[in-house]
Short mmCIF file of C-alpha atoms and ligand atoms in Angstrom, two decimals:
data_model
loop_
_atom_site.label_atom_id
_atom_site.label_comp_id
_atom_site.label_asym_id
_atom_site.label_seq_id
_atom_site.Cartn_x
_atom_site.Cartn_y
_atom_site.Cartn_z
CA MET A 246 73.23 48.18 -20.71
CA MET A 247 69.58 47.71 -19.35
CA ASN A 248 67.72 50.55 -17.65
CA SER A 249 64.17 51.26 -16.50
CA TRP A 250 63.27 54.82 -16.85
CA ALA A 251 60.89 54.86 -13.97
CA ASN A 252 61.51 58.62 -13.61
CA LEU A 253 59.76 59.12 -16.90
CA GLY A 254 56.48 58.24 -15.19
CA PHE A 255 56.17 55.00 -17.11
CA ASP A 256 58.10 51.75 -17.34
CA LEU A 257 60.27 51.88 -20.48
CA HIS A 258 63.05 49.26 -20.56
CA ILE A 259 65.88 50.16 -22.89
CA GLU A 260 68.94 48.33 -23.89
CA LEU A 261 71.70 50.53 -25.19
CA PRO A 262 73.38 48.80 -28.08
CA GLN A 263 76.91 47.75 -27.35
CA GLY A 264 80.09 48.45 -29.37
CA ILE A 265 79.12 51.81 -30.87
CA GLY A 266 79.96 54.15 -28.00
CA ILE A 267 77.59 55.51 -25.37
CA ARG A 268 76.73 58.69 -27.32
CA ALA A 269 75.84 56.91 -30.60
CA ALA A 270 73.92 54.24 -28.65
CA LEU A 271 71.86 56.79 -26.74
CA LEU A 272 71.10 58.68 -29.86
CA GLN A 273 69.96 55.59 -31.65
CA THR A 274 67.90 54.39 -28.79
CA LEU A 275 66.08 57.64 -28.36
CA ARG A 276 65.40 57.97 -32.04
CA ASP A 277 64.04 54.41 -32.05
CA ALA A 278 61.85 54.98 -29.08
CA ILE A 279 60.38 58.07 -30.64
CA ASP A 280 60.07 56.49 -34.11
CA SER A 281 58.34 53.33 -32.74
CA GLY A 282 55.89 55.39 -30.66
CA LEU A 283 57.26 54.24 -27.28
CA LEU A 284 58.02 57.94 -26.59
CA LYS A 285 54.94 59.78 -27.79
CA PRO A 286 54.88 63.40 -28.99
CA GLY A 287 54.70 65.76 -25.95
CA THR A 288 56.39 63.30 -23.60
CA ARG A 289 58.73 65.07 -21.32
CA LEU A 290 62.18 63.55 -21.04
CA PRO A 291 64.01 63.43 -17.77
CA PRO A 292 66.52 66.30 -17.06
CA SER A 293 69.90 65.42 -18.58
CA ARG A 294 71.43 65.16 -15.11
CA THR A 295 68.83 62.65 -13.99
CA LEU A 296 69.15 60.50 -17.10
CA ALA A 297 72.96 60.73 -16.85
CA LEU A 298 72.81 59.27 -13.35
CA ASP A 299 70.36 56.54 -14.35
CA LEU A 300 72.58 55.39 -17.16
CA GLY A 301 75.87 55.95 -15.42
CA VAL A 302 77.25 58.27 -18.12
CA ALA A 303 78.39 61.83 -18.17
CA ARG A 304 75.84 64.57 -18.03
CA ASN A 305 77.39 66.30 -21.09
CA THR A 306 76.83 63.13 -23.20
CA VAL A 307 73.11 63.21 -22.50
CA ALA A 308 72.93 67.00 -22.97
CA ASP A 309 74.76 66.64 -26.28
CA CYS A 310 72.33 63.99 -27.42
CA TYR A 311 69.31 66.09 -26.52
CA ALA A 312 70.85 69.03 -28.40
CA GLU A 313 71.57 66.94 -31.52
CA LEU A 314 68.01 65.45 -31.53
CA ALA A 315 66.53 68.85 -31.01
CA ALA A 316 68.54 70.17 -33.89
CA ALA A 317 67.17 67.38 -36.11
CA GLY A 318 63.63 68.09 -35.04
CA TRP A 319 63.04 64.94 -32.90
CA LEU A 320 62.91 66.89 -29.56
CA VAL A 321 61.94 70.41 -28.51
CA THR A 322 63.90 72.10 -25.79
CA ARG A 323 62.18 75.06 -24.03
CA PRO A 324 63.96 77.06 -21.43
CA GLY A 325 62.33 76.45 -18.06
CA SER A 326 60.02 73.62 -19.27
CA GLY A 327 62.49 70.93 -20.17
CA THR A 328 62.90 68.69 -23.16
CA VAL A 329 59.84 67.10 -24.88
CA VAL A 330 59.31 64.82 -27.83
CA ALA A 331 58.39 67.04 -30.83
CA THR A 332 54.89 66.79 -32.29
CA LEU A 333 56.10 66.11 -35.73
CA ALA A 334 58.59 63.51 -34.77
CA SER A 335 56.51 60.36 -34.63
CA THR A 336 54.15 61.36 -37.40
CA HIS A 337 57.03 62.10 -39.78
CA SER A 338 57.38 58.52 -41.06
CA ARG A 339 53.66 58.17 -41.59
CA GLU A 340 53.58 61.36 -43.57
CA VAL A 341 56.27 60.37 -45.89
CA ASP A 342 54.97 56.90 -46.42
CA PRO A 343 51.20 56.95 -47.04
CA SER A 344 51.01 53.46 -48.54
CA PRO A 345 48.38 51.50 -46.60
CA THR A 346 50.42 48.29 -46.92
CA ARG A 347 53.48 49.95 -45.55
CA ARG A 348 51.74 51.70 -42.61
CA ARG A 349 53.63 51.63 -39.36
CA LEU A 350 52.57 48.56 -37.23
CA THR A 351 52.83 48.37 -33.51
CA TYR A 352 54.57 45.11 -33.83
CA SER A 353 56.21 43.58 -36.86
CA LEU A 354 57.70 40.19 -37.65
CA LEU A 355 57.41 40.63 -41.35
CA PRO A 356 60.34 38.97 -43.15
CA GLY A 357 62.71 40.80 -45.44
CA SER A 358 64.42 43.36 -43.29
CA PRO A 359 67.54 43.21 -41.16
CA ASP A 360 67.41 45.01 -37.87
CA ALA A 361 67.45 48.54 -39.28
CA SER A 362 68.26 50.12 -35.91
CA ALA A 363 71.64 48.25 -36.04
CA PHE A 364 72.80 49.83 -39.28
CA PRO A 365 76.49 50.79 -38.58
CA ARG A 366 76.04 54.52 -39.17
CA THR A 367 79.37 55.66 -37.74
CA ALA A 368 81.48 52.98 -39.48
CA TRP A 369 79.65 53.62 -42.79
CA ILE A 370 80.31 57.37 -42.48
CA SER A 371 84.06 56.68 -41.79
CA SER A 372 84.21 54.54 -44.96
CA ALA A 373 82.40 57.06 -47.01
CA ARG A 374 84.71 59.86 -45.87
CA ARG A 375 87.83 57.89 -46.54
CA ALA A 376 86.56 56.39 -49.92
CA LEU A 377 85.42 59.81 -51.21
CA THR A 378 88.54 61.67 -50.08
CA THR A 379 90.87 59.20 -51.98
CA ALA A 380 88.59 58.46 -54.95
CA PRO A 381 90.05 59.28 -58.36
CA THR A 382 88.37 61.96 -60.36
CA ASP A 383 86.74 59.43 -62.75
CA ALA A 384 84.66 58.08 -59.85
CA PHE A 385 82.50 61.16 -60.32
CA ALA A 386 82.02 60.64 -64.03
CA THR A 387 79.85 58.07 -65.80
CA THR A 388 81.03 54.57 -64.88
CA ASP A 389 81.64 51.14 -66.35
CA PRO A 390 78.37 49.05 -66.21
CA ARG A 391 80.20 46.23 -64.51
CA GLY A 392 80.61 48.50 -61.49
CA ARG A 393 83.54 50.24 -59.79
CA VAL A 394 86.64 48.23 -59.93
CA GLU A 395 87.44 48.97 -56.31
CA LEU A 396 84.22 47.22 -55.25
CA ARG A 397 84.78 44.26 -57.67
CA ASN A 398 88.29 43.92 -56.23
CA ALA A 399 87.00 43.97 -52.64
CA LEU A 400 84.24 41.43 -53.39
CA THR A 401 86.64 39.09 -55.19
CA THR A 402 88.63 38.67 -51.97
CA TYR A 403 85.60 38.72 -49.73
CA LEU A 404 83.55 36.13 -51.70
CA SER A 405 86.28 33.65 -52.15
CA ARG A 406 87.36 33.85 -48.55
CA THR A 407 83.90 33.72 -46.92
CA ARG A 408 81.71 31.80 -49.45
CA GLY A 409 84.13 29.78 -51.56
CA VAL A 410 83.04 31.61 -54.67
CA ARG A 411 85.36 31.19 -57.69
CA VAL A 412 85.72 34.69 -58.90
CA ASP A 413 87.91 37.36 -60.49
CA PRO A 414 86.93 41.00 -60.81
CA SER A 415 86.17 40.72 -64.57
CA ARG A 416 83.32 38.17 -63.87
CA ILE A 417 81.49 40.47 -61.37
CA VAL A 418 78.72 42.77 -62.49
CA ILE A 419 77.40 45.15 -59.79
CA SER A 420 73.55 45.47 -59.53
CA ALA A 421 71.16 47.36 -57.29
CA SER A 422 70.02 44.19 -55.53
CA SER A 423 69.47 40.43 -56.03
CA GLY A 424 66.15 41.31 -57.58
CA HIS A 425 67.83 43.69 -60.07
CA GLY A 426 70.28 40.87 -60.91
CA ILE A 427 67.45 38.45 -61.43
CA SER A 428 65.72 40.86 -63.85
CA LEU A 429 68.88 41.34 -65.82
CA LEU A 430 69.62 37.66 -66.02
CA ALA A 431 65.99 36.92 -66.98
CA ARG A 432 66.16 39.38 -69.87
CA ALA A 433 69.44 37.86 -71.00
CA LEU A 434 68.25 34.22 -70.62
CA GLY A 435 64.58 34.33 -71.60
CA GLY A 436 62.64 31.11 -72.12
CA THR A 437 61.46 28.80 -69.28
CA ILE A 438 62.79 28.77 -65.69
CA ALA A 439 62.21 26.34 -62.91
CA VAL A 440 61.48 27.87 -59.52
CA ASP A 441 60.76 26.47 -56.06
CA ALA A 442 57.02 25.71 -55.44
CA PHE A 443 57.56 28.12 -52.49
CA CYS A 444 59.98 30.91 -53.18
CA LEU A 445 60.27 34.67 -52.75
CA HIS A 446 57.13 35.84 -54.70
CA LEU A 447 58.66 39.20 -55.57
CA HIS A 448 61.53 37.49 -57.40
CA ARG A 449 59.22 35.08 -59.18
CA GLN A 450 57.14 38.14 -60.40
CA LEU A 451 60.32 39.70 -61.74
CA LEU A 452 60.93 36.68 -63.95
CA VAL A 453 57.27 36.83 -65.13
CA ASP A 454 57.62 40.48 -65.79
CA GLU A 455 60.58 39.81 -68.01
CA GLY A 456 58.35 37.30 -70.03
CA LEU A 457 59.78 34.08 -68.65
CA LEU A 458 57.60 31.09 -68.08
CA THR A 459 58.01 29.73 -64.54
CA ILE A 460 57.62 26.00 -63.73
CA PRO A 461 57.29 25.12 -60.11
CA ILE A 462 59.34 22.27 -58.65
CA SER A 463 58.80 20.63 -55.32
CA VAL A 464 60.60 21.68 -52.15
CA ASP A 465 60.77 20.29 -48.67
CA GLU A 466 62.85 20.77 -45.58
CA SER A 467 65.89 19.30 -47.40
CA GLY A 468 65.69 22.01 -50.03
CA THR A 469 64.60 21.87 -53.67
CA CYS A 470 63.73 18.53 -55.20
CA THR A 471 66.33 18.99 -57.94
CA ASP A 472 65.72 15.49 -59.41
CA GLU A 473 62.48 16.93 -60.94
CA LEU A 474 64.59 19.30 -63.15
CA VAL A 475 65.16 16.58 -65.76
CA SER A 476 61.53 16.10 -66.36
CA THR A 477 60.86 19.77 -66.97
CA SER A 478 61.54 21.89 -70.14
CA ALA A 479 63.31 24.51 -68.03
CA GLU A 480 66.50 26.07 -69.43
CA SER A 481 67.46 27.66 -66.12
CA VAL A 482 66.54 27.35 -62.47
CA LEU A 483 66.41 29.77 -59.57
CA LEU A 484 67.65 28.25 -56.27
CA THR A 485 68.43 29.38 -52.72
CA PRO A 486 70.79 26.39 -51.92
CA THR A 487 72.36 27.60 -48.73
CA HIS A 488 69.08 28.35 -46.94
CA GLN A 489 65.99 27.65 -49.03
CA PHE A 490 63.57 30.64 -48.83
CA PRO A 491 61.16 30.38 -47.19
CA LEU A 492 61.09 26.84 -45.81
CA GLY A 493 64.67 27.01 -44.42
CA GLY A 494 66.30 23.82 -45.40
CA PRO A 495 69.87 23.63 -46.94
CA LEU A 496 70.09 21.84 -50.26
CA THR A 497 71.45 18.37 -49.43
CA PRO A 498 74.67 17.22 -51.00
CA ALA A 499 72.84 14.70 -53.19
CA ARG A 500 70.42 17.37 -54.49
CA ARG A 501 73.35 19.83 -55.02
CA ALA A 502 75.00 17.17 -57.22
CA THR A 503 71.75 16.46 -59.09
CA ALA A 504 71.34 20.15 -59.89
CA LEU A 505 74.98 20.42 -61.14
CA GLU A 506 74.61 17.31 -63.22
CA TRP A 507 71.40 18.70 -64.85
CA ALA A 508 73.24 22.01 -65.61
CA SER A 509 76.28 20.22 -67.13
CA THR A 510 74.28 17.75 -69.21
CA THR A 511 71.66 20.19 -70.53
CA GLY A 512 73.61 23.42 -70.57
CA GLY A 513 71.17 24.85 -68.17
CA VAL A 514 71.93 27.81 -65.92
CA ILE A 515 71.57 27.70 -62.15
CA ILE A 516 70.84 31.09 -60.56
CA GLU A 517 72.14 30.84 -57.09
CA ASP A 518 70.54 33.47 -54.82
CA ASP A 519 72.96 33.44 -51.80
CA TYR A 520 70.83 35.98 -49.89
CA ASP A 521 71.78 35.14 -46.29
CA GLY A 522 74.83 32.86 -46.61
CA GLU A 523 76.68 34.85 -43.93
CA PHE A 524 74.20 33.84 -41.22
CA ARG A 525 74.47 30.26 -40.15
CA TYR A 526 74.38 29.83 -36.31
CA ASP A 527 74.98 26.13 -35.59
CA ARG A 528 77.96 25.41 -37.83
CA LYS A 529 80.17 26.97 -40.53
CA PRO A 530 77.92 27.82 -43.59
CA VAL A 531 78.02 25.52 -46.57
CA GLY A 532 80.02 27.09 -49.37
CA ALA A 533 78.32 28.50 -52.53
CA LEU A 534 77.27 26.02 -55.24
CA GLN A 535 79.06 28.34 -57.66
CA GLY A 536 82.37 27.36 -56.13
CA ILE A 537 82.00 23.80 -57.59
CA ALA A 538 80.84 24.76 -61.11
CA PRO A 539 81.42 28.41 -61.91
CA GLN A 540 80.62 28.06 -65.58
CA HIS A 541 77.14 26.68 -64.77
CA VAL A 542 76.10 28.93 -61.90
CA ALA A 543 75.22 32.65 -61.90
CA TYR A 544 75.89 33.69 -58.26
CA LEU A 545 73.87 36.50 -56.71
CA GLY A 546 74.75 38.42 -53.52
CA THR A 547 73.33 41.48 -51.80
CA VAL A 548 73.73 43.79 -48.87
CA SER A 549 70.07 43.75 -48.26
CA LYS A 550 70.34 41.31 -45.37
CA THR A 551 73.88 42.06 -44.08
CA LEU A 552 73.60 45.89 -44.02
CA SER A 553 70.32 47.33 -45.34
CA PRO A 554 68.01 46.99 -48.33
CA ALA A 555 68.11 50.80 -48.49
CA ILE A 556 71.76 50.83 -49.66
CA ARG A 557 70.78 49.19 -53.04
CA ILE A 558 73.89 47.18 -53.88
CA GLY A 559 74.07 43.69 -55.11
CA TRP A 560 76.39 41.69 -57.18
CA MET A 561 76.51 38.89 -59.86
CA VAL A 562 79.40 36.47 -60.46
CA LEU A 563 78.71 35.24 -63.96
CA PRO A 564 79.75 32.30 -66.14
CA ASP A 565 81.87 33.66 -69.04
CA ARG A 566 79.08 33.10 -71.61
CA LEU A 567 76.64 35.33 -69.65
CA ILE A 568 78.87 38.40 -69.02
CA GLU A 569 78.24 40.16 -72.34
CA PRO A 570 74.53 39.36 -72.60
CA VAL A 571 74.00 40.69 -69.11
CA LEU A 572 76.05 43.76 -69.73
CA ALA A 573 74.08 44.34 -72.91
CA THR A 574 70.83 44.32 -70.98
CA LYS A 575 72.35 46.60 -68.29
CA GLY A 576 73.27 49.35 -70.75
CA PRO A 577 76.52 51.07 -71.79
CA TYR A 578 77.21 52.74 -68.41
CA GLU A 579 76.13 52.38 -64.79
CA ARG A 580 72.55 53.70 -64.46
CA TRP A 581 71.50 52.04 -61.31
CA VAL A 582 74.01 51.94 -58.48
CA SER A 583 75.68 55.09 -57.08
CA SER A 584 79.40 55.03 -57.68
CA THR A 585 80.13 56.79 -54.33
CA ASP A 586 78.14 54.13 -52.47
CA GLN A 587 80.10 51.36 -54.31
CA LEU A 588 83.37 53.03 -53.20
CA THR A 589 82.02 53.29 -49.71
CA LEU A 590 81.08 49.65 -49.65
CA ALA A 591 84.60 48.70 -51.04
CA ASP A 592 86.26 50.55 -48.25
CA PHE A 593 83.80 49.10 -45.73
CA ILE A 594 84.76 45.53 -46.80
CA GLU A 595 88.54 46.16 -47.14
CA SER A 596 88.82 47.93 -43.78
CA GLY A 597 87.28 44.88 -42.03
CA ARG A 598 84.25 46.79 -40.98
CA PHE A 599 81.94 44.58 -42.98
CA ASP A 600 83.32 41.43 -41.31
CA SER A 601 83.01 42.88 -37.78
CA HIS A 602 79.43 44.10 -38.52
CA ILE A 603 78.47 40.64 -39.82
CA ARG A 604 80.04 38.93 -36.75
CA LYS A 605 78.13 41.28 -34.43
CA MET A 606 74.81 40.74 -36.27
CA ARG A 607 75.43 37.00 -36.36
CA THR A 608 75.59 36.97 -32.62
CA SER A 609 72.47 39.13 -32.31
CA TYR A 610 70.34 37.13 -34.84
CA ARG A 611 71.41 33.86 -33.30
CA ARG A 612 70.25 35.12 -29.89
CA ARG A 613 67.04 36.20 -31.39
CA ARG A 614 66.39 32.90 -33.03
CA ASP A 615 67.28 31.05 -29.85
CA GLN A 616 64.88 33.32 -27.92
CA LEU A 617 62.08 32.71 -30.52
CA VAL A 618 62.57 28.93 -30.25
CA ALA A 619 62.72 29.01 -26.41
CA THR A 620 59.72 31.33 -26.09
CA LEU A 621 57.52 29.22 -28.32
CA ALA A 622 58.64 26.03 -26.58
CA GLN A 623 57.58 27.59 -23.26
CA GLN A 624 54.38 29.32 -24.28
CA VAL A 625 53.07 27.34 -27.18
CA PRO A 626 54.81 24.00 -26.91
CA ARG A 627 52.99 22.35 -29.75
CA VAL A 628 54.50 24.76 -32.26
CA ARG A 629 57.74 23.76 -34.01
CA VAL A 630 60.14 26.07 -35.91
CA ALA A 631 61.07 24.49 -39.18
CA GLY A 632 64.45 24.74 -40.93
CA ILE A 633 68.03 25.07 -39.95
CA SER A 634 69.48 27.50 -37.48
CA ALA A 635 70.41 30.33 -39.98
CA GLY A 636 69.25 33.51 -41.60
CA LEU A 637 66.85 36.15 -40.49
CA HIS A 638 63.57 34.30 -40.67
CA ALA A 639 61.99 31.15 -39.36
CA VAL A 640 58.92 29.15 -40.63
CA ILE A 641 56.25 27.93 -38.32
CA ARG A 642 54.13 25.42 -40.06
CA LEU A 643 50.50 25.32 -39.22
CA PRO A 644 47.68 22.71 -39.41
CA SER A 645 46.01 22.79 -42.77
CA GLY A 646 43.25 25.55 -42.96
CA THR A 647 44.53 27.64 -40.01
CA GLU A 648 46.86 30.14 -41.66
CA GLN A 649 44.19 32.74 -42.27
CA SER A 650 42.97 32.51 -38.65
CA VAL A 651 46.54 33.11 -37.42
CA LEU A 652 46.95 36.14 -39.81
CA ALA A 653 43.57 37.61 -38.66
CA ALA A 654 44.41 37.20 -34.91
CA ALA A 655 47.81 38.90 -35.66
CA GLN A 656 46.06 41.73 -37.42
CA ALA A 657 43.70 42.21 -34.51
CA ARG A 658 46.77 42.88 -32.39
CA ASP A 659 48.50 45.04 -34.97
CA LEU A 660 51.23 42.43 -35.38
CA GLY A 661 52.65 42.20 -38.96
CA LEU A 662 53.05 38.61 -40.01
CA GLU A 663 53.49 36.97 -43.40
CA GLY A 664 51.61 33.85 -44.32
CA LEU A 665 53.43 31.00 -46.09
CA SER A 666 50.88 30.94 -48.81
CA VAL A 667 52.06 34.25 -50.15
CA PHE A 668 55.14 32.42 -51.39
CA ARG A 669 53.31 29.62 -53.11
CA HIS A 670 53.59 29.35 -56.87
CA PRO A 671 50.10 29.86 -58.41
CA ASP A 672 50.16 26.43 -60.13
CA VAL A 673 50.67 24.65 -56.80
CA SER A 674 47.74 23.38 -54.85
CA SER A 675 47.03 25.26 -51.59
CA VAL A 676 46.32 22.11 -49.63
CA GLY A 677 48.77 21.48 -46.78
CA GLY A 678 50.87 24.69 -47.22
CA ASP A 679 49.83 26.57 -44.21
CA GLY A 680 52.34 28.40 -42.11
CA ILE A 681 53.85 31.72 -41.13
CA VAL A 682 57.19 33.19 -41.92
CA VAL A 683 58.60 34.99 -38.98
CA GLY A 684 61.18 37.73 -39.65
CA TYR A 685 62.88 37.87 -36.31
CA SER A 686 65.39 40.52 -37.36
CA THR A 687 62.67 43.07 -38.05
CA PRO A 688 61.85 44.47 -34.53
CA THR A 689 64.23 46.73 -32.84
CA GLN A 690 66.04 45.04 -29.94
CA SER A 691 64.02 46.89 -27.32
CA GLN A 692 60.76 45.67 -28.87
CA TYR A 693 61.80 42.10 -29.51
CA SER A 694 60.67 40.32 -26.38
CA ARG A 695 57.23 42.03 -26.33
CA THR A 696 56.74 41.15 -30.03
CA LEU A 697 57.46 37.54 -29.36
CA ASP A 698 54.87 37.60 -26.51
CA VAL A 699 52.23 39.00 -28.87
CA LEU A 700 53.10 36.25 -31.40
CA CYS A 701 52.57 33.62 -28.78
CA GLU A 702 49.24 35.24 -27.73
CA VAL A 703 48.15 34.91 -31.35
CA LEU A 704 49.21 31.26 -31.63
CA GLN A 705 47.67 30.37 -28.31
CA GLU A 706 44.42 31.94 -29.28
CA VAL A 707 44.19 30.01 -32.59
CA SER A 708 45.55 26.79 -31.01
CA THR A 709 42.86 26.95 -28.31
CA ALA A 710 40.14 27.47 -30.90
CA ILE A 711 41.39 24.50 -32.82
CA VAL A 712 41.69 22.12 -29.87
CA SER A 713 38.20 22.92 -28.73
CA SER A 714 36.83 22.57 -32.18
CA PRO A 715 35.10 19.34 -33.37
CA LEU A 716 37.49 19.45 -36.26
CA ALA A 717 40.56 19.09 -33.99
CA ALA A 718 41.04 15.48 -35.05
CA ILE A 719 41.62 16.35 -38.71
CA TYR A 720 43.82 19.32 -37.90
CA GLY A 721 46.16 17.29 -35.77
CA ALA A 722 48.65 18.97 -33.49
CA PHE A 723 50.41 22.15 -34.68
CA CYS A 724 53.12 21.04 -37.12
CA GLY A 725 52.84 17.46 -35.95
CA HIS A 726 52.43 16.24 -39.50
CA GLY A 727 54.55 17.00 -42.46
CA PHE A 728 53.67 19.17 -45.48
CA SER A 729 55.33 18.85 -48.84
CA PRO A 730 54.39 20.73 -52.00
CA ARG A 731 55.52 17.54 -53.72
CA THR A 732 52.28 15.85 -52.43
CA ALA A 733 50.39 19.10 -52.60
CA ARG A 734 50.84 19.53 -56.32
C1 PLP B 173 65.24 34.89 -51.08
C2 PLP B 173 65.67 36.25 -51.00
N1 PLP B 173 66.64 36.69 -51.91
C3 PLP B 173 67.17 37.84 -51.84
C4 PLP B 173 66.66 38.81 -51.01
C5 PLP B 173 67.25 40.20 -51.01
O1 PLP B 173 66.69 40.79 -52.07
P1 PLP B 173 67.24 42.18 -52.73
O2 PLP B 173 68.70 42.09 -52.79
O3 PLP B 173 66.54 42.24 -54.05
O4 PLP B 173 66.87 43.31 -51.77
C6 PLP B 173 65.61 38.52 -50.09
C7 PLP B 173 65.10 39.53 -49.14
O5 PLP B 173 64.15 39.34 -48.56
C8 PLP B 173 65.09 37.13 -50.07
O6 PLP B 173 64.16 36.77 -49.31
#
């Protein structure tokens, strides 16, 4: 439902999210508008009768929402002077998060976050209520380090049905995230591990922190060049086969086969980070590599993309030989993940709420990606989005030497953007690896179009500077020529 609140004295377009009921949608929209600064402290909201008329909803619904937000401290209601945004409301998040790198940006396309405003609050609360009402007493005591059996049972059905994972509950170990799983596996495996020349830097650092030596192998738009594994001394490899992070290619069938052959002939372990396998938009997602060789692949999953990184739940499906070593590194009882959250997630999955949330978000993210591609095609036609139609991020490759200019132009507009170079392994040459990684799931829906316009302004500005520069000939058109870390190394 789109509305323009002209009666507020300024032009604020809002879109009430569908499918969660008017009251929840209005609460969420108002909270987001205050939190993002669209509604500034002191702004007077329209009388509940007027807003109800604008939105075509009952006046009581609006009055209830105002009362609830006032009780929570977002709004202040004064008899005779109406309802205004509270002074503390918009400064709240800045006060609790003083980190300069995490300061609130006006616009953000930083990758790594799902649409936080779409978290299914009501459905999650229903699952929590049911799970905790029916939980056995031992759920509130110290728990098995493999994780709650209710969650391992739910994941067994879910992972085999949706991702083709070969699994039974005894081979699942619950973790706090994929990153936590990577740390536990690294501690159990030790030695040398191959990683993509461009991969999630945070995960690579976790491996280094556990004392592993990381060896970069080349990656291009067809995924990891797994044929290079045989010429390394690696005993394990970290892959994102369904949707290579960050470049966005799926591992081709030939490269999947090469990786599996390497694992079976050398005894090497493939760590499969299936971080966004639920989100493929142009076809059914390719099944997990683990489904082909469960004794050679340690499979990692997480709710960080499907639900929220704030939940802190991930899972590993392990080859038999790794179960005990990983449990030994995890400790004698569960120290990381809340049992009550595990029970809630188990109910969330078994009740079908997880599937319906994913279906809803798949539609939303597909639309966002389509809008990104269409907007760029219209406003900056020389730019090309790399990778398959999947996931929550897209890569825009840039002419060599331009990444820093794009990031500086973005910073000048208070737009958060991540450069591709952040993800480059330190042993890989920087030549030819320029680009930006666009997290299109990060803005709230109401801010999305404006954020894309700002991105286009940034790209237009840099593109114009390049074209008018005497160096234009060596830069070439935006993304017109390929880049491969294979040649860059
Ligand atoms: C490649 C990759 N794997 C996994 C994740 C999720 O990580 P975690 O479960 O540690 O929050 C992300 C999040 O950005 C990612 O980019």
